[in-house]
PDB file of N, CA, C and O in Angstrom:
ATOM      1  N   UNK R 898      15.652 -33.422   0.933  1.00 69.00           N
ATOM      2  CA  UNK R 898      14.464 -32.637   0.773  1.00 69.00           C
ATOM      3  C   UNK R 898      13.337 -33.162   1.669  1.00 69.00           C
ATOM      4  O   UNK R 898      12.519 -32.397   2.135  1.00 69.00           O
ATOM      5  N   UNK R 899      13.330 -34.478   1.896  1.00 73.00           N
ATOM      6  CA  UNK R 899      12.282 -35.052   2.734  1.00 73.00           C
ATOM      7  C   UNK R 899      12.374 -34.557   4.173  1.00 73.00           C
ATOM      8  O   UNK R 899      11.367 -34.458   4.861  1.00 73.00           O
ATOM      9  N   UNK R 900      13.575 -34.226   4.618  1.00 73.00           N
ATOM     10  CA  UNK R 900      13.731 -33.774   6.007  1.00 73.00           C
ATOM     11  C   UNK R 900      13.066 -32.427   6.243  1.00 73.00           C
ATOM     12  O   UNK R 900      12.702 -32.102   7.372  1.00 73.00           O
ATOM     13  N   UNK R 901      12.905 -31.622   5.195  1.00 75.00           N
ATOM     14  CA  UNK R 901      12.233 -30.335   5.352  1.00 75.00           C
ATOM     15  C   UNK R 901      10.753 -30.507   5.657  1.00 75.00           C
ATOM     16  O   UNK R 901      10.156 -29.717   6.378  1.00 75.00           O
ATOM     17  N   UNK R 902      10.140 -31.536   5.075  1.00 80.00           N
ATOM     18  CA  UNK R 902       8.709 -31.746   5.239  1.00 80.00           C
ATOM     19  C   UNK R 902       8.367 -32.772   6.305  1.00 80.00           C
ATOM     20  O   UNK R 902       7.204 -33.074   6.524  1.00 80.00           O
ATOM     21  N   UNK R 903       9.373 -33.319   6.960  1.00 81.00           N
ATOM     22  CA  UNK R 903       9.153 -34.318   7.997  1.00 81.00           C
ATOM     23  C   UNK R 903       8.610 -33.642   9.257  1.00 81.00           C
ATOM     24  O   UNK R 903       9.072 -32.575   9.653  1.00 81.00           O
ATOM     25  N   UNK R 904       7.631 -34.275   9.893  1.00 81.00           N
ATOM     26  CA  UNK R 904       7.032 -33.713  11.105  1.00 81.00           C
ATOM     27  C   UNK R 904       8.027 -33.802  12.257  1.00 81.00           C
ATOM     28  O   UNK R 904       8.685 -34.822  12.451  1.00 81.00           O
ATOM     29  N   UNK R 905       8.116 -32.725  13.024  1.00 78.00           N
ATOM     30  CA  UNK R 905       9.049 -32.700  14.153  1.00 78.00           C
ATOM     31  C   UNK R 905       8.460 -33.435  15.355  1.00 78.00           C
ATOM     32  O   UNK R 905       7.270 -33.334  15.640  1.00 78.00           O
ATOM     33  N   UNK R 906       9.316 -34.118  16.073  1.00 83.00           N
ATOM     34  CA  UNK R 906       8.873 -34.810  17.281  1.00 83.00           C
ATOM     35  C   UNK R 906       8.899 -33.879  18.479  1.00 83.00           C
ATOM     36  O   UNK R 906       8.055 -33.962  19.365  1.00 83.00           O
ATOM     37  N   UNK R 907       9.896 -32.985  18.538  1.00 83.00           N
ATOM     38  CA  UNK R 907       9.997 -32.047  19.652  1.00 83.00           C
ATOM     39  C   UNK R 907       9.568 -30.653  19.191  1.00 83.00           C
ATOM     40  O   UNK R 907       9.803 -30.286  18.034  1.00 83.00           O
ATOM     41  N   UNK R 908       8.925 -29.886  20.043  1.00 83.00           N
ATOM     42  CA  UNK R 908       8.479 -28.542  19.639  1.00 83.00           C
ATOM     43  C   UNK R 908       9.662 -27.581  19.489  1.00 83.00           C
ATOM     44  O   UNK R 908      10.711 -27.754  20.114  1.00 83.00           O
ATOM     45  N   UNK R 909       9.460 -26.565  18.657  1.00 82.00           N
ATOM     46  CA  UNK R 909      10.491 -25.556  18.450  1.00 82.00           C
ATOM     47  C   UNK R 909      10.600 -24.690  19.699  1.00 82.00           C
ATOM     48  O   UNK R 909       9.590 -24.267  20.259  1.00 82.00           O
ATOM     49  N   UNK R 910      11.815 -24.400  20.152  1.00 88.00           N
ATOM     50  CA  UNK R 910      12.038 -23.611  21.361  1.00 88.00           C
ATOM     51  C   UNK R 910      12.549 -22.235  20.953  1.00 88.00           C
ATOM     52  O   UNK R 910      13.582 -22.107  20.289  1.00 88.00           O
ATOM     53  N   UNK R 911      11.796 -21.208  21.335  1.00 90.00           N
ATOM     54  CA  UNK R 911      12.195 -19.832  21.051  1.00 90.00           C
ATOM     55  C   UNK R 911      13.208 -19.364  22.078  1.00 90.00           C
ATOM     56  O   UNK R 911      13.236 -19.848  23.212  1.00 90.00           O
ATOM     57  N   UNK R 912      14.017 -18.373  21.704  1.00 93.00           N
ATOM     58  CA  UNK R 912      15.004 -17.846  22.636  1.00 93.00           C
ATOM     59  C   UNK R 912      14.294 -17.027  23.718  1.00 93.00           C
ATOM     60  O   UNK R 912      13.198 -16.514  23.517  1.00 93.00           O
ATOM     61  N   UNK R 913      14.943 -16.884  24.864  1.00 95.00           N
ATOM     62  CA  UNK R 913      14.359 -16.128  25.979  1.00 95.00           C
ATOM     63  C   UNK R 913      14.218 -14.663  25.627  1.00 95.00           C
ATOM     64  O   UNK R 913      13.267 -14.001  26.049  1.00 95.00           O
ATOM     65  N   UNK R 914      15.161 -14.129  24.850  1.00 96.00           N
ATOM     66  CA  UNK R 914      15.076 -12.726  24.447  1.00 96.00           C
ATOM     67  C   UNK R 914      13.832 -12.475  23.617  1.00 96.00           C
ATOM     68  O   UNK R 914      13.117 -11.503  23.826  1.00 96.00           O
ATOM     69  N   UNK R 915      13.555 -13.367  22.657  1.00 96.00           N
ATOM     70  CA  UNK R 915      12.380 -13.222  21.807  1.00 96.00           C
ATOM     71  C   UNK R 915      11.100 -13.299  22.635  1.00 96.00           C
ATOM     72  O   UNK R 915      10.164 -12.515  22.429  1.00 96.00           O
ATOM     73  N   UNK R 916      11.035 -14.220  23.576  1.00 96.00           N
ATOM     74  CA  UNK R 916       9.831 -14.360  24.395  1.00 96.00           C
ATOM     75  C   UNK R 916       9.622 -13.152  25.293  1.00 96.00           C
ATOM     76  O   UNK R 916       8.485 -12.691  25.482  1.00 96.00           O
ATOM     77  N   UNK R 917      10.718 -12.595  25.854  1.00 97.00           N
ATOM     78  CA  UNK R 917      10.591 -11.385  26.674  1.00 97.00           C
ATOM     79  C   UNK R 917      10.137 -10.203  25.846  1.00 97.00           C
ATOM     80  O   UNK R 917       9.294  -9.413  26.267  1.00 97.00           O
ATOM     81  N   UNK R 918      10.693 -10.071  24.640  1.00 97.00           N
ATOM     82  CA  UNK R 918      10.308  -8.981  23.755  1.00 97.00           C
ATOM     83  C   UNK R 918       8.847  -9.114  23.332  1.00 97.00           C
ATOM     84  O   UNK R 918       8.117  -8.122  23.298  1.00 97.00           O
ATOM     85  N   UNK R 919       8.408 -10.315  23.052  1.00 97.00           N
ATOM     86  CA  UNK R 919       7.021 -10.555  22.675  1.00 97.00           C
ATOM     87  C   UNK R 919       6.074 -10.208  23.825  1.00 97.00           C
ATOM     88  O   UNK R 919       5.037  -9.582  23.621  1.00 97.00           O
ATOM     89  N   UNK R 920       6.441 -10.591  25.054  1.00 97.00           N
ATOM     90  CA  UNK R 920       5.609 -10.285  26.214  1.00 97.00           C
ATOM     91  C   UNK R 920       5.559  -8.787  26.470  1.00 97.00           C
ATOM     92  O   UNK R 920       4.500  -8.219  26.770  1.00 97.00           O
ATOM     93  N   UNK R 921       6.696  -8.105  26.325  1.00 97.00           N
ATOM     94  CA  UNK R 921       6.733  -6.652  26.523  1.00 97.00           C
ATOM     95  C   UNK R 921       5.861  -5.954  25.489  1.00 97.00           C
ATOM     96  O   UNK R 921       5.097  -5.046  25.825  1.00 97.00           O
ATOM     97  N   UNK R 922       5.964  -6.371  24.211  1.00 95.00           N
ATOM     98  CA  UNK R 922       5.198  -5.733  23.148  1.00 95.00           C
ATOM     99  C   UNK R 922       3.695  -5.952  23.357  1.00 95.00           C
ATOM    100  O   UNK R 922       2.903  -5.032  23.175  1.00 95.00           O
ATOM    101  N   UNK R 923       3.303  -7.159  23.752  1.00 96.00           N
ATOM    102  CA  UNK R 923       1.886  -7.437  23.989  1.00 96.00           C
ATOM    103  C   UNK R 923       1.358  -6.606  25.148  1.00 96.00           C
ATOM    104  O   UNK R 923       0.248  -6.063  25.092  1.00 96.00           O
ATOM    105  N   UNK R 924       2.142  -6.461  26.215  1.00 96.00           N
ATOM    106  CA  UNK R 924       1.730  -5.632  27.346  1.00 96.00           C
ATOM    107  C   UNK R 924       1.622  -4.167  26.974  1.00 96.00           C
ATOM    108  O   UNK R 924       0.689  -3.469  27.385  1.00 96.00           O
ATOM    109  N   UNK R 925       2.576  -3.692  26.195  1.00 96.00           N
ATOM    110  CA  UNK R 925       2.569  -2.289  25.762  1.00 96.00           C
ATOM    111  C   UNK R 925       1.346  -1.992  24.899  1.00 96.00           C
ATOM    112  O   UNK R 925       0.674  -0.981  25.082  1.00 96.00           O
ATOM    113  N   UNK R 926       1.055  -2.862  23.941  1.00 91.00           N
ATOM    114  CA  UNK R 926      -0.085  -2.641  23.047  1.00 91.00           C
ATOM    115  C   UNK R 926      -1.411  -2.756  23.795  1.00 91.00           C
ATOM    116  O   UNK R 926      -2.339  -2.001  23.531  1.00 91.00           O
ATOM    117  N   UNK R 927      -1.499  -3.668  24.737  1.00 93.00           N
ATOM    118  CA  UNK R 927      -2.753  -3.795  25.476  1.00 93.00           C
ATOM    119  C   UNK R 927      -2.964  -2.589  26.398  1.00 93.00           C
ATOM    120  O   UNK R 927      -4.088  -2.140  26.593  1.00 93.00           O
ATOM    121  N   UNK R 928      -1.886  -2.035  26.950  1.00 93.00           N
ATOM    122  CA  UNK R 928      -2.046  -0.841  27.800  1.00 93.00           C
ATOM    123  C   UNK R 928      -2.427   0.384  26.979  1.00 93.00           C
ATOM    124  O   UNK R 928      -3.141   1.263  27.462  1.00 93.00           O
ATOM    125  N   UNK R 929      -1.970   0.443  25.719  1.00 90.00           N
ATOM    126  CA  UNK R 929      -2.321   1.579  24.863  1.00 90.00           C
ATOM    127  C   UNK R 929      -3.758   1.510  24.358  1.00 90.00           C
ATOM    128  O   UNK R 929      -4.378   2.537  24.092  1.00 90.00           O
ATOM    129  N   UNK R 930      -4.299   0.303  24.222  1.00 90.00           N
ATOM    130  CA  UNK R 930      -5.627   0.149  23.636  1.00 90.00           C
ATOM    131  C   UNK R 930      -6.686  -0.301  24.637  1.00 90.00           C
ATOM    132  O   UNK R 930      -7.761  -0.737  24.229  1.00 90.00           O
ATOM    133  N   UNK R 931      -6.418  -0.204  25.931  1.00 92.00           N
ATOM    134  CA  UNK R 931      -7.377  -0.677  26.947  1.00 92.00           C
ATOM    135  C   UNK R 931      -8.720   0.036  26.881  1.00 92.00           C
ATOM    136  O   UNK R 931      -9.762  -0.590  26.885  1.00 92.00           O
ATOM    137  N   UNK R 932      -8.725   1.347  26.817  1.00 91.00           N
ATOM    138  CA  UNK R 932      -9.977   2.087  26.913  1.00 91.00           C
ATOM    139  C   UNK R 932     -10.662   2.360  25.597  1.00 91.00           C
ATOM    140  O   UNK R 932     -11.632   3.107  25.559  1.00 91.00           O
ATOM    141  N   UNK R 933     -10.215   1.759  24.517  1.00 93.00           N
ATOM    142  CA  UNK R 933     -10.794   2.052  23.207  1.00 93.00           C
ATOM    143  C   UNK R 933     -11.924   1.092  22.873  1.00 93.00           C
ATOM    144  O   UNK R 933     -11.876  -0.088  23.204  1.00 93.00           O
ATOM    145  N   UNK R 934     -12.952   1.630  22.195  1.00 95.00           N
ATOM    146  CA  UNK R 934     -14.068   0.785  21.780  1.00 95.00           C
ATOM    147  C   UNK R 934     -13.728   0.062  20.481  1.00 95.00           C
ATOM    148  O   UNK R 934     -12.687   0.299  19.864  1.00 95.00           O
ATOM    149  N   UNK R 935     -14.619  -0.809  20.052  1.00 95.00           N
ATOM    150  CA  UNK R 935     -14.395  -1.569  18.831  1.00 95.00           C
ATOM    151  C   UNK R 935     -14.370  -0.645  17.616  1.00 95.00           C
ATOM    152  O   UNK R 935     -13.580  -0.834  16.699  1.00 95.00           O
ATOM    153  N   UNK R 936     -15.217   0.386  17.617  1.00 96.00           N
ATOM    154  CA  UNK R 936     -15.245   1.344  16.511  1.00 96.00           C
ATOM    155  C   UNK R 936     -13.941   2.130  16.446  1.00 96.00           C
ATOM    156  O   UNK R 936     -13.408   2.377  15.366  1.00 96.00           O
ATOM    157  N   UNK R 937     -13.423   2.522  17.587  1.00 95.00           N
ATOM    158  CA  UNK R 937     -12.173   3.275  17.608  1.00 95.00           C
ATOM    159  C   UNK R 937     -11.004   2.410  17.143  1.00 95.00           C
ATOM    160  O   UNK R 937     -10.132   2.876  16.402  1.00 95.00           O
ATOM    161  N   UNK R 938     -10.974   1.147  17.572  1.00 94.00           N
ATOM    162  CA  UNK R 938      -9.919   0.242  17.132  1.00 94.00           C
ATOM    163  C   UNK R 938      -9.987   0.002  15.622  1.00 94.00           C
ATOM    164  O   UNK R 938      -8.964   0.002  14.932  1.00 94.00           O
ATOM    165  N   UNK R 939     -11.207  -0.163  15.097  1.00 96.00           N
ATOM    166  CA  UNK R 939     -11.374  -0.354  13.660  1.00 96.00           C
ATOM    167  C   UNK R 939     -10.949   0.895  12.902  1.00 96.00           C
ATOM    168  O   UNK R 939     -10.291   0.807  11.863  1.00 96.00           O
ATOM    169  N   UNK R 940     -11.302   2.062  13.416  1.00 96.00           N
ATOM    170  CA  UNK R 940     -10.899   3.319  12.775  1.00 96.00           C
ATOM    171  C   UNK R 940      -9.390   3.495  12.768  1.00 96.00           C
ATOM    172  O   UNK R 940      -8.813   3.925  11.762  1.00 96.00           O
ATOM    173  N   UNK R 941      -8.740   3.157  13.868  1.00 94.00           N
ATOM    174  CA  UNK R 941      -7.284   3.258  13.919  1.00 94.00           C
ATOM    175  C   UNK R 941      -6.617   2.266  12.968  1.00 94.00           C
ATOM    176  O   UNK R 941      -5.604   2.585  12.345  1.00 94.00           O
ATOM    177  N   UNK R 942      -7.180   1.074  12.847  1.00 95.00           N
ATOM    178  CA  UNK R 942      -6.643   0.088  11.914  1.00 95.00           C
ATOM    179  C   UNK R 942      -6.765   0.574  10.474  1.00 95.00           C
ATOM    180  O   UNK R 942      -5.814   0.475   9.691  1.00 95.00           O
ATOM    181  N   UNK R 943      -7.923   1.123  10.123  1.00 97.00           N
ATOM    182  CA  UNK R 943      -8.125   1.647   8.775  1.00 97.00           C
ATOM    183  C   UNK R 943      -7.181   2.811   8.508  1.00 97.00           C
ATOM    184  O   UNK R 943      -6.573   2.908   7.437  1.00 97.00           O
ATOM    185  N   UNK R 944      -7.016   3.702   9.479  1.00 97.00           N
ATOM    186  CA  UNK R 944      -6.094   4.829   9.333  1.00 97.00           C
ATOM    187  C   UNK R 944      -4.658   4.336   9.134  1.00 97.00           C
ATOM    188  O   UNK R 944      -3.929   4.835   8.269  1.00 97.00           O
ATOM    189  N   UNK R 945      -4.246   3.346   9.906  1.00 96.00           N
ATOM    190  CA  UNK R 945      -2.905   2.781   9.783  1.00 96.00           C
ATOM    191  C   UNK R 945      -2.690   2.171   8.405  1.00 96.00           C
ATOM    192  O   UNK R 945      -1.657   2.401   7.766  1.00 96.00           O
ATOM    193  N   UNK R 946      -3.666   1.409   7.919  1.00 98.00           N
ATOM    194  CA  UNK R 946      -3.542   0.765   6.613  1.00 98.00           C
ATOM    195  C   UNK R 946      -3.479   1.813   5.509  1.00 98.00           C
ATOM    196  O   UNK R 946      -2.671   1.708   4.570  1.00 98.00           O
ATOM    197  N   UNK R 947      -4.304   2.853   5.588  1.00 98.00           N
ATOM    198  CA  UNK R 947      -4.289   3.905   4.570  1.00 98.00           C
ATOM    199  C   UNK R 947      -2.974   4.669   4.569  1.00 98.00           C
ATOM    200  O   UNK R 947      -2.415   4.966   3.507  1.00 98.00           O
ATOM    201  N   UNK R 948      -2.475   5.002   5.751  1.00 98.00           N
ATOM    202  CA  UNK R 948      -1.221   5.757   5.820  1.00 98.00           C
ATOM    203  C   UNK R 948      -0.043   4.941   5.313  1.00 98.00           C
ATOM    204  O   UNK R 948       0.780   5.431   4.527  1.00 98.00           O
ATOM    205  N   UNK R 949       0.060   3.694   5.747  1.00 97.00           N
ATOM    206  CA  UNK R 949       1.190   2.877   5.297  1.00 97.00           C
ATOM    207  C   UNK R 949       1.074   2.526   3.826  1.00 97.00           C
ATOM    208  O   UNK R 949       2.081   2.494   3.108  1.00 97.00           O
ATOM    209  N   UNK R 950      -0.126   2.307   3.334  1.00 97.00           N
ATOM    210  CA  UNK R 950      -0.318   2.026   1.909  1.00 97.00           C
ATOM    211  C   UNK R 950       0.034   3.220   1.044  1.00 97.00           C
ATOM    212  O   UNK R 950       0.684   3.078   0.000  1.00 97.00           O
ATOM    213  N   UNK R 951      -0.385   4.413   1.466  1.00 97.00           N
ATOM    214  CA  UNK R 951      -0.052   5.599   0.683  1.00 97.00           C
ATOM    215  C   UNK R 951       1.445   5.886   0.724  1.00 97.00           C
ATOM    216  O   UNK R 951       2.030   6.330  -0.273  1.00 97.00           O
ATOM    217  N   UNK R 952       2.097   5.623   1.836  1.00 97.00           N
ATOM    218  CA  UNK R 952       3.542   5.807   1.925  1.00 97.00           C
ATOM    219  C   UNK R 952       4.261   4.825   0.999  1.00 97.00           C
ATOM    220  O   UNK R 952       5.238   5.182   0.327  1.00 97.00           O
ATOM    221  N   UNK R 953       3.779   3.593   0.944  1.00 97.00           N
ATOM    222  CA  UNK R 953       4.366   2.594   0.062  1.00 97.00           C
ATOM    223  C   UNK R 953       4.188   2.998  -1.402  1.00 97.00           C
ATOM    224  O   UNK R 953       5.129   2.935  -2.193  1.00 97.00           O
ATOM    225  N   UNK R 954       2.999   3.433  -1.776  1.00 96.00           N
ATOM    226  CA  UNK R 954       2.748   3.855  -3.152  1.00 96.00           C
ATOM    227  C   UNK R 954       3.591   5.076  -3.502  1.00 96.00           C
ATOM    228  O   UNK R 954       4.129   5.177  -4.606  1.00 96.00           O
ATOM    229  N   UNK R 955       3.741   6.008  -2.574  1.00 96.00           N
ATOM    230  CA  UNK R 955       4.582   7.184  -2.801  1.00 96.00           C
ATOM    231  C   UNK R 955       6.024   6.773  -3.074  1.00 96.00           C
ATOM    232  O   UNK R 955       6.663   7.281  -4.005  1.00 96.00           O
ATOM    233  N   UNK R 956       6.566   5.861  -2.284  1.00 94.00           N
ATOM    234  CA  UNK R 956       7.943   5.400  -2.481  1.00 94.00           C
ATOM    235  C   UNK R 956       8.110   4.683  -3.814  1.00 94.00           C
ATOM    236  O   UNK R 956       9.120   4.856  -4.500  1.00 94.00           O
ATOM    237  N   UNK R 957       7.133   3.875  -4.200  1.00 93.00           N
ATOM    238  CA  UNK R 957       7.211   3.173  -5.477  1.00 93.00           C
ATOM    239  C   UNK R 957       7.181   4.169  -6.629  1.00 93.00           C
ATOM    240  O   UNK R 957       7.990   4.076  -7.563  1.00 93.00           O
ATOM    241  N   UNK R 958       6.272   5.135  -6.577  1.00 93.00           N
ATOM    242  CA  UNK R 958       6.189   6.136  -7.644  1.00 93.00           C
ATOM    243  C   UNK R 958       7.451   6.981  -7.701  1.00 93.00           C
ATOM    244  O   UNK R 958       7.896   7.366  -8.785  1.00 93.00           O
ATOM    245  N   UNK R 959       8.046   7.292  -6.568  1.00 91.00           N
ATOM    246  CA  UNK R 959       9.272   8.083  -6.536  1.00 91.00           C
ATOM    247  C   UNK R 959      10.417   7.330  -7.201  1.00 91.00           C
ATOM    248  O   UNK R 959      11.184   7.910  -7.983  1.00 91.00           O
ATOM    249  N   UNK R 960      10.537   6.045  -6.938  1.00 90.00           N
ATOM    250  CA  UNK R 960      11.608   5.249  -7.537  1.00 90.00           C
ATOM    251  C   UNK R 960      11.399   5.058  -9.034  1.00 90.00           C
ATOM    252  O   UNK R 960      12.353   5.070  -9.806  1.00 90.00           O
ATOM    253  N   UNK R 961      10.158   4.877  -9.463  1.00 89.00           N
ATOM    254  CA  UNK R 961       9.873   4.625 -10.871  1.00 89.00           C
ATOM    255  C   UNK R 961      10.035   5.899 -11.696  1.00 89.00           C
ATOM    256  O   UNK R 961      10.526   5.859 -12.822  1.00 89.00           O
ATOM    257  N   UNK R 962       9.661   7.043 -11.148  1.00 88.00           N
ATOM    258  CA  UNK R 962       9.644   8.278 -11.928  1.00 88.00           C
ATOM    259  C   UNK R 962      11.014   8.939 -12.060  1.00 88.00           C
ATOM    260  O   UNK R 962      11.151   9.878 -12.831  1.00 88.00           O
ATOM    261  N   UNK R 963      12.007   8.488 -11.342  1.00 83.00           N
ATOM    262  CA  UNK R 963      13.333   9.085 -11.456  1.00 83.00           C
ATOM    263  C   UNK R 963      13.891   8.851 -12.848  1.00 83.00           C
ATOM    264  O   UNK R 963      13.747   7.775 -13.417  1.00 83.00           O
ATOM    265  N   UNK R 964      14.550   9.872 -13.371  1.00 66.00           N
ATOM    266  CA  UNK R 964      15.131   9.748 -14.706  1.00 66.00           C
ATOM    267  C   UNK R 964      16.390   8.900 -14.644  1.00 66.00           C
ATOM    268  O   UNK R 964      17.228   9.070 -13.762  1.00 66.00           O
ATOM    269  N   UNK R 965      16.516   8.015 -15.607  1.00 66.00           N
ATOM    270  CA  UNK R 965      17.697   7.166 -15.673  1.00 66.00           C
ATOM    271  C   UNK R 965      18.734   7.840 -16.555  1.00 66.00           C
ATOM    272  O   UNK R 965      18.384   8.463 -17.566  1.00 66.00           O
ATOM    273  N   UNK R 966      20.017   7.755 -16.223  1.00 57.00           N
ATOM    274  CA  UNK R 966      21.038   8.384 -17.062  1.00 57.00           C
ATOM    275  C   UNK R 966      21.116   7.688 -18.416  1.00 57.00           C
ATOM    276  O   UNK R 966      20.931   6.483 -18.524  1.00 57.00           O
ATOM    277  N   UNK R 967      21.390   8.473 -19.449  1.00 56.00           N
ATOM    278  CA  UNK R 967      21.465   7.895 -20.791  1.00 56.00           C
ATOM    279  C   UNK R 967      22.749   7.082 -20.927  1.00 56.00           C
ATOM    280  O   UNK R 967      23.795   7.437 -20.396  1.00 56.00           O
ATOM    281  N   UNK R 968      22.654   6.012 -21.669  1.00 53.00           N
ATOM    282  CA  UNK R 968      23.819   5.148 -21.840  1.00 53.00           C
ATOM    283  C   UNK R 968      24.772   5.696 -22.895  1.00 53.00           C
ATOM    284  O   UNK R 968      25.926   5.305 -22.943  1.00 53.00           O
ATOM    285  N   UNK R 969      24.312   6.618 -23.747  1.00 52.00           N
ATOM    286  CA  UNK R 969      25.175   7.161 -24.803  1.00 52.00           C
ATOM    287  C   UNK R 969      26.313   7.982 -24.209  1.00 52.00           C
ATOM    288  O   UNK R 969      27.443   7.928 -24.688  1.00 52.00           O
ATOM    289  N   UNK R 970      26.047   8.737 -23.151  1.00 51.00           N
ATOM    290  CA  UNK R 970      27.110   9.537 -22.553  1.00 51.00           C
ATOM    291  C   UNK R 970      28.135   8.655 -21.848  1.00 51.00           C
ATOM    292  O   UNK R 970      29.313   8.966 -21.830  1.00 51.00           O
ATOM    293  N   UNK R 971      27.687   7.544 -21.303  1.00 50.00           N
ATOM    294  CA  UNK R 971      28.621   6.647 -20.637  1.00 50.00           C
ATOM    295  C   UNK R 971      29.527   5.953 -21.648  1.00 50.00           C
ATOM    296  O   UNK R 971      30.695   5.731 -21.386  1.00 50.00           O
ATOM    297  N   UNK R 972      29.013   5.648 -22.821  1.00 53.00           N
ATOM    298  CA  UNK R 972      29.806   4.974 -23.842  1.00 53.00           C
ATOM    299  C   UNK R 972      30.820   5.926 -24.443  1.00 53.00           C
ATOM    300  O   UNK R 972      31.955   5.574 -24.715  1.00 53.00           O
ATOM    301  N   UNK R 973      30.453   7.186 -24.633  1.00 56.00           N
ATOM    302  CA  UNK R 973      31.350   8.138 -25.284  1.00 56.00           C
ATOM    303  C   UNK R 973      32.533   8.515 -24.390  1.00 56.00           C
ATOM    304  O   UNK R 973      33.559   8.954 -24.891  1.00 56.00           O
ATOM    305  N   UNK R 974      32.413   8.354 -23.101  1.00 59.00           N
ATOM    306  CA  UNK R 974      33.511   8.719 -22.207  1.00 59.00           C
ATOM    307  C   UNK R 974      34.376   7.530 -21.824  1.00 59.00           C
ATOM    308  O   UNK R 974      35.224   7.652 -20.967  1.00 59.00           O
ATOM    309  N   UNK R 975      34.173   6.375 -22.458  1.00 61.00           N
ATOM    310  CA  UNK R 975      34.976   5.211 -22.098  1.00 61.00           C
ATOM    311  C   UNK R 975      36.404   5.362 -22.618  1.00 61.00           C
ATOM    312  O   UNK R 975      36.648   5.975 -23.653  1.00 61.00           O
ATOM    313  N   UNK R 976      37.333   4.799 -21.899  1.00 64.00           N
ATOM    314  CA  UNK R 976      38.744   4.867 -22.271  1.00 64.00           C
ATOM    315  C   UNK R 976      39.269   3.449 -22.444  1.00 64.00           C
ATOM    316  O   UNK R 976      38.777   2.508 -21.835  1.00 64.00           O
ATOM    317  N   UNK R 977      40.311   3.321 -23.246  1.00 66.00           N
ATOM    318  CA  UNK R 977      40.905   2.001 -23.439  1.00 66.00           C
ATOM    319  C   UNK R 977      41.752   1.641 -22.226  1.00 66.00           C
ATOM    320  O   UNK R 977      42.362   2.510 -21.604  1.00 66.00           O
ATOM    321  N   UNK R 978      41.813   0.385 -21.945  1.00 73.00           N
ATOM    322  CA  UNK R 978      42.553  -0.064 -20.775  1.00 73.00           C
ATOM    323  C   UNK R 978      44.050  -0.099 -21.074  1.00 73.00           C
ATOM    324  O   UNK R 978      44.861   0.372 -20.303  1.00 73.00           O
ATOM    325  N   UNK R 979      44.428  -0.680 -22.223  1.00 72.00           N
ATOM    326  CA  UNK R 979      45.838  -0.786 -22.591  1.00 72.00           C
ATOM    327  C   UNK R 979      46.048  -0.066 -23.917  1.00 72.00           C
ATOM    328  O   UNK R 979      45.860  -0.651 -24.992  1.00 72.00           O
ATOM    329  N   UNK R 980      46.441   1.194 -23.881  1.00 65.00           N
ATOM    330  CA  UNK R 980      46.677   1.892 -25.137  1.00 65.00           C
ATOM    331  C   UNK R 980      47.920   1.333 -25.844  1.00 65.00           C
ATOM    332  O   UNK R 980      48.881   0.897 -25.195  1.00 65.00           O
ATOM    333  N   UNK R 981      47.874   1.316 -27.162  1.00 69.00           N
ATOM    334  CA  UNK R 981      49.009   0.796 -27.948  1.00 69.00           C
ATOM    335  C   UNK R 981      50.108   1.840 -28.029  1.00 69.00           C
ATOM    336  O   UNK R 981      49.842   3.018 -28.242  1.00 69.00           O
ATOM    337  N   UNK R 982      51.329   1.434 -27.807  1.00 65.00           N
ATOM    338  CA  UNK R 982      52.476   2.330 -27.922  1.00 65.00           C
ATOM    339  C   UNK R 982      53.170   2.053 -29.253  1.00 65.00           C
ATOM    340  O   UNK R 982      53.704   0.980 -29.476  1.00 65.00           O
ATOM    341  N   UNK R 983      53.224   3.012 -30.152  1.00 56.00           N
ATOM    342  CA  UNK R 983      53.883   2.845 -31.448  1.00 56.00           C
ATOM    343  C   UNK R 983      55.221   3.524 -31.476  1.00 56.00           C
ATOM    344  O   UNK R 983      55.530   4.506 -31.041  1.00 56.00           O
TER     345      UNK R 983
END
């Protein structure tokens, strides 16, 4: 357990694929938001948070509100595994 909290001597090295993907994503986002003002960026952030939050709440309510099948019907249709032969 002590090895998990021990300070590393050498820095963590990321894979080249991850670094290329990170550089591409940063370039793409900066090119999309170059001409926007601070108010526009704040408005887009608020819009994004509201849309994703409402989508999350919608999914949660959809999962919770679904009717669960009754257990009485499942019990009444059960069959014995090894019927007795008389």
